[in-house]
Short mmCIF file of C-alpha atoms in Angstrom, two decimals:
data_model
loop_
_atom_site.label_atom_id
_atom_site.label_comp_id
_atom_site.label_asym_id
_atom_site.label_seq_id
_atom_site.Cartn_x
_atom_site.Cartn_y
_atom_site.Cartn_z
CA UNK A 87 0.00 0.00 0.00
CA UNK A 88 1.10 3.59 -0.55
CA UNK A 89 2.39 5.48 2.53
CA UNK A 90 2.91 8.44 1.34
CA UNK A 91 1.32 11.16 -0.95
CA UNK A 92 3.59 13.73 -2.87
CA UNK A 93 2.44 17.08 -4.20
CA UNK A 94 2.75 18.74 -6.57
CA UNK A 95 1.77 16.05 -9.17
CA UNK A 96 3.19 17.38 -11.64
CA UNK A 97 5.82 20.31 -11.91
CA UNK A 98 7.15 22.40 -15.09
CA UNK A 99 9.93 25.01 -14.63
CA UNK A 100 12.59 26.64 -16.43
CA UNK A 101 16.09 26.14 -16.14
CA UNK A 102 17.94 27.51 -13.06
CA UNK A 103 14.60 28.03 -11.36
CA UNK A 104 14.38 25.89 -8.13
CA UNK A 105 11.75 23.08 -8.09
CA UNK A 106 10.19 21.93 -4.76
CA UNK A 107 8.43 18.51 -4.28
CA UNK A 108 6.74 17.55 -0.81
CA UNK A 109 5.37 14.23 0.82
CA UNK A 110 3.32 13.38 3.33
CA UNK A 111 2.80 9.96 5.02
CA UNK A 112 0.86 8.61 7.47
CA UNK A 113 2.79 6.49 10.38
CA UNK A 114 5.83 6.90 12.06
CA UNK A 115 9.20 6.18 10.45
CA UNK A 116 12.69 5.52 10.67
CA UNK A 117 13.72 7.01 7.40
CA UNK A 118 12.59 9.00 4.68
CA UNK A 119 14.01 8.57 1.41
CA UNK A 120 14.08 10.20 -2.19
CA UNK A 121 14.56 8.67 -5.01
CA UNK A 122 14.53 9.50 -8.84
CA UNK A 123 12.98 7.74 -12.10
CA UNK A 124 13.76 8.47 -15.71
CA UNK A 125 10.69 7.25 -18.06
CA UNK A 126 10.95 4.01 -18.14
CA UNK A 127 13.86 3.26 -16.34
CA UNK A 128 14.40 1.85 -12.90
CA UNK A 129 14.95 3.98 -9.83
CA UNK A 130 17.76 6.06 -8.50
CA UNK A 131 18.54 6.61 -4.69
CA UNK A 132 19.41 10.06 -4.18
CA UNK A 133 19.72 10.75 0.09
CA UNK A 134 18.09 9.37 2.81
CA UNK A 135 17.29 11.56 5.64
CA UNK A 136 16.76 9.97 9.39
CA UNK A 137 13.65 10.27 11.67
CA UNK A 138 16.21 12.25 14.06
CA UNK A 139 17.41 14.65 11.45
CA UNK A 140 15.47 17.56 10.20
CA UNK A 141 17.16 18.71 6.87
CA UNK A 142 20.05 17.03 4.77
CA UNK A 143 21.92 18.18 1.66
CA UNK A 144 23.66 16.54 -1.65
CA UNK A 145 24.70 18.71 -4.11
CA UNK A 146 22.28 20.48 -5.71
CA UNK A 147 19.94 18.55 -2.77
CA UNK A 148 18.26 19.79 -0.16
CA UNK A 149 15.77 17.54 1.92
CA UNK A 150 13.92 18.68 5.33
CA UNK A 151 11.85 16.40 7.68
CA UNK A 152 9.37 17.37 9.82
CA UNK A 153 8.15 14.10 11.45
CA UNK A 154 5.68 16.37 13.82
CA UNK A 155 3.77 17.04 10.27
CA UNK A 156 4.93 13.96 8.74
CA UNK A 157 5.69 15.90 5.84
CA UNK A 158 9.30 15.97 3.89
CA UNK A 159 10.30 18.53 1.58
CA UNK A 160 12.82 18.08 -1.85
CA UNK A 161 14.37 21.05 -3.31
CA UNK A 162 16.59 21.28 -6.39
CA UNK A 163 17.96 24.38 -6.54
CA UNK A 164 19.67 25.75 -10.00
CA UNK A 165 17.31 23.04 -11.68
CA UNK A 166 18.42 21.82 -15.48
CA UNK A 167 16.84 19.92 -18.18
CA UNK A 168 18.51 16.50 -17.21
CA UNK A 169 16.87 16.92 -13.59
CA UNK A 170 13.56 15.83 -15.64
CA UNK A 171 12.04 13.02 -14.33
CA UNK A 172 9.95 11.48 -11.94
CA UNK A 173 10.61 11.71 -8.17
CA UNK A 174 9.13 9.45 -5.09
CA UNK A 175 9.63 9.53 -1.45
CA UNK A 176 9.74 6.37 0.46
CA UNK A 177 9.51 5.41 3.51
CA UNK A 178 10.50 2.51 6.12
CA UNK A 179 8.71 2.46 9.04
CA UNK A 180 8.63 0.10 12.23
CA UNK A 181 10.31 -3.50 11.88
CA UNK A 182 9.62 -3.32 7.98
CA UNK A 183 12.51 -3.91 5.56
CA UNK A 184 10.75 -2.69 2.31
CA UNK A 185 9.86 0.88 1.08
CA UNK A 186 6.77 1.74 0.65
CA UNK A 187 6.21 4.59 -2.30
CA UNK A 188 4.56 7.89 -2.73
CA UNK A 189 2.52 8.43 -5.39
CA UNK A 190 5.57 10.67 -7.28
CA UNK A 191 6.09 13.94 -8.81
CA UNK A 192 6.74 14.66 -12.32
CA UNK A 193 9.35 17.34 -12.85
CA UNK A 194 9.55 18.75 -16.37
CA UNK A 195 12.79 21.52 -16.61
CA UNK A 196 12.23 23.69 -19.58
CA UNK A 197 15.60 24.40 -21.29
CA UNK B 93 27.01 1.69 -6.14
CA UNK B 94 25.88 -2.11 -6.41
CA UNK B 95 24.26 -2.42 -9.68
CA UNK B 96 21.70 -4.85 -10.09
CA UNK B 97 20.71 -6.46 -13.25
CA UNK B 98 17.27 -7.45 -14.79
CA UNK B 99 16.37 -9.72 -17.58
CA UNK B 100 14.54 -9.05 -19.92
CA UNK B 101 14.20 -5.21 -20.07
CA UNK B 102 10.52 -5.83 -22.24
CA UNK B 103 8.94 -8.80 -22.91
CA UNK B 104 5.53 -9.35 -25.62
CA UNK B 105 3.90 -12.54 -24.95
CA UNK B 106 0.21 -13.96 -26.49
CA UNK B 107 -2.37 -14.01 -23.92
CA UNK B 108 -1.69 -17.87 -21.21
CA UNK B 109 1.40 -18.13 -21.68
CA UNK B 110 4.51 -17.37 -18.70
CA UNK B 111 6.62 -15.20 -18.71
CA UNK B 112 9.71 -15.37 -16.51
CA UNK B 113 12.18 -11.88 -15.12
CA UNK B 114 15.20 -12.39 -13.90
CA UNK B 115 16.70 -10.08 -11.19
CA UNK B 116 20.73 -10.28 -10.02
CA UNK B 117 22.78 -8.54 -7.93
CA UNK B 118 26.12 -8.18 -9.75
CA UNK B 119 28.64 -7.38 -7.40
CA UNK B 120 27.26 -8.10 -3.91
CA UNK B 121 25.05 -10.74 -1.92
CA UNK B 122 21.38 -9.84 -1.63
CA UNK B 123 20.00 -11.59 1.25
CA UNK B 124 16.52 -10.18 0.38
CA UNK B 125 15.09 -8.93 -3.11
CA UNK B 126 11.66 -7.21 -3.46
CA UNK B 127 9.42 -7.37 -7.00
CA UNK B 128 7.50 -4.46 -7.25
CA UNK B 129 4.77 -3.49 -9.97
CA UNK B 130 4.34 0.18 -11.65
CA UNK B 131 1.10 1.29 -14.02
CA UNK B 132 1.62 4.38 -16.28
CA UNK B 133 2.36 7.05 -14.65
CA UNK B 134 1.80 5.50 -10.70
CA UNK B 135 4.19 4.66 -8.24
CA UNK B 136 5.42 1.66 -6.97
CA UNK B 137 3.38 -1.11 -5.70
CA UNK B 138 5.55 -3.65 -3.51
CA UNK B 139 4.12 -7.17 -5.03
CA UNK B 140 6.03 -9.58 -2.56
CA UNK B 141 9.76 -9.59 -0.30
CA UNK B 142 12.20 -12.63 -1.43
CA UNK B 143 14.13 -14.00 1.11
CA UNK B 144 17.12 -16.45 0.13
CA UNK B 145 16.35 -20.23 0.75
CA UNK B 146 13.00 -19.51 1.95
CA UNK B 147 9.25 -18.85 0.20
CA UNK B 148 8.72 -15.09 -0.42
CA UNK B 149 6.43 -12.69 1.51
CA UNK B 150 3.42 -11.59 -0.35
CA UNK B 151 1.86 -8.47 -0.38
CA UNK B 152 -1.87 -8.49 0.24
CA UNK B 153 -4.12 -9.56 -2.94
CA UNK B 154 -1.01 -10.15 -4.74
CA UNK B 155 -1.62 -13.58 -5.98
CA UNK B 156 1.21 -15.93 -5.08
CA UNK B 157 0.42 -18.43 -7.57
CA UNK B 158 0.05 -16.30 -10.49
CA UNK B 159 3.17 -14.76 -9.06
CA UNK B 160 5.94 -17.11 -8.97
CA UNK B 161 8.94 -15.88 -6.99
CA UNK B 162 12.32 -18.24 -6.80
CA UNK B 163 15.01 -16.82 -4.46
CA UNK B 164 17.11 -19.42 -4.95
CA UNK B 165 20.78 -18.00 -4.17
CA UNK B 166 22.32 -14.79 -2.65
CA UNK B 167 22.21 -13.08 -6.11
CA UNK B 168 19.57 -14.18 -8.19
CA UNK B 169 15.21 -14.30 -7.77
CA UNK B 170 13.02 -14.94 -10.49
CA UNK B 171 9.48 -14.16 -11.13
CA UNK B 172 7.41 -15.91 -13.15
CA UNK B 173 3.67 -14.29 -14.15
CA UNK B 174 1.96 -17.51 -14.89
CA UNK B 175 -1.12 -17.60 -17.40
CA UNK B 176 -0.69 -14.13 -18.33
CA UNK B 177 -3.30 -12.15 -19.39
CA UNK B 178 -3.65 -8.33 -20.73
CA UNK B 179 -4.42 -7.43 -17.09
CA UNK B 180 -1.09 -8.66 -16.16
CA UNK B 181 1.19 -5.62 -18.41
CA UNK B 182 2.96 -3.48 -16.39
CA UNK B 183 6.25 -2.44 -15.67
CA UNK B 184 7.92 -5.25 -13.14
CA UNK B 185 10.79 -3.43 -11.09
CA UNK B 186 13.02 -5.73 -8.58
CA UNK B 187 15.42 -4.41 -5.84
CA UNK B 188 18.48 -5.93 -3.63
CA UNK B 189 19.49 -5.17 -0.55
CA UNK B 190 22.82 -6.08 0.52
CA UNK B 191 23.57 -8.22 3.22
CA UNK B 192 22.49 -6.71 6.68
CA UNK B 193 20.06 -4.27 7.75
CA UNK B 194 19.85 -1.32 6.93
CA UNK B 195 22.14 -2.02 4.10
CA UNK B 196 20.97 0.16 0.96
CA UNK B 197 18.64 -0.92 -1.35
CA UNK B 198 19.48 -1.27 -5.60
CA UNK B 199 17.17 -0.92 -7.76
CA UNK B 200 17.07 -3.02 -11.30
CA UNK B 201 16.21 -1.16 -14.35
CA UNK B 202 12.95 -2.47 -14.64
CA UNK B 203 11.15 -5.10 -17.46
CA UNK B 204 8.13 -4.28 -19.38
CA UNK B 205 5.68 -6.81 -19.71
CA UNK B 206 2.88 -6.35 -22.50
CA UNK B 207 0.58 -9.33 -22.89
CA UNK B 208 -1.28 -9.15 -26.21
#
């Protein structure tokens, strides 16, 4: 079942603006992660951020927790056309070992 | 990172006949593998957890014997949609997690099942 539910749906910007995805989920956790799907292709880990920690970077990456909301935040700042693609948060929660999914957002970066 | 490998990438097959993915892990041991399903344009839908010498952990009304899952060594699972019909295309995605907990979890690159 999906945990988690991401808005926007669907996001268009130019290139160099900053795009912002959130999720929300429903139980506690013990980590919040993002990941990162091309069309058609399988999925990409890109940072996990711990139900202790409140915001995280990687590059161009900036994630923020707030488990009081159970909410999490992406940002790509300085976006660019390759950054298309889709984008899911996941979450593990209790003594489960799988993810379970968000319901994505699809970033489209406008050269 | 650990790349894992799935076979075939797409797949056509005629409606009642099976259809069998293969999912490795390349360059480490995967203790546990998970087969997840994705429609167009929907997220992830875990299907069933594959645990190494043992039966696999299915999700709920994921049939188990129209989905046949073989975990039979540290870097190889199978799954096998038996009979399949229309209903059945989708996009099949596997994952590996290395040995351990909380060891990181690989994705494949996915197989595309279309059942005419």
């Amino acid at each position: 079942s999906q945990q988690g539910e991401e808005d926007p749906q669907a996001l268009s910007i130019q290139e160099g603006e900053n795009a912002t995805m959130n999720c929300s989920y429903k139980t506690s956790i013990n980590n919040l992660q993002w990941y990162r799907q091309n069309s058609g292709r399988g999925l990409v880990h890109l940072i996990l951020i711990r139900s202790n920690e409140r915001e995280k970077h990687s590059g161009r990456l900036r994630v923020t927790l707030d488990t009081s909301k159970k909410s999490s935040s992406l940002l790509i700042t300085a976006s660019r056309a390759a950054d298309t693609a889709s984008y899911f948060c996941a979450t593990v929660s209790g003594s489960a070992r799988q993810l379970t999914f968000g319901s994505g957002t699809q970033l489209t970066v406008l050269p | 990172g650990a790349v894992v490998s799935q076979h075939p990438s797409w797949v056509i097959c005629k409606s009642g006949t099976s259809v069998k993915i293969e999912c490795r892990s390349l360059d480490f041991q995967a203790t546990t593998m998970f087969w997840y399903r994705q429609f167009p344009k929907q997220s992830l839908m875990l299907m069933a957890t594959s645990n190494e010498g043992s039966k696999a952990t299915y999700e709920q009304g994921v049939e188990k014997d129209k989905f046949l899952i073989n975990h039979a060594s540290l870097t190889l699972s199978t799954l096998t949609v038996t009979s399949a019909h229309p209903e059945d295309s989708s996009f099949y995605i596997c994952s590996a997690r290395d040995r351990g907990w909380p060891g990181e979890l690989f994705f494949g690159e996915g197989s595309r099942l279309t059942v005419l």
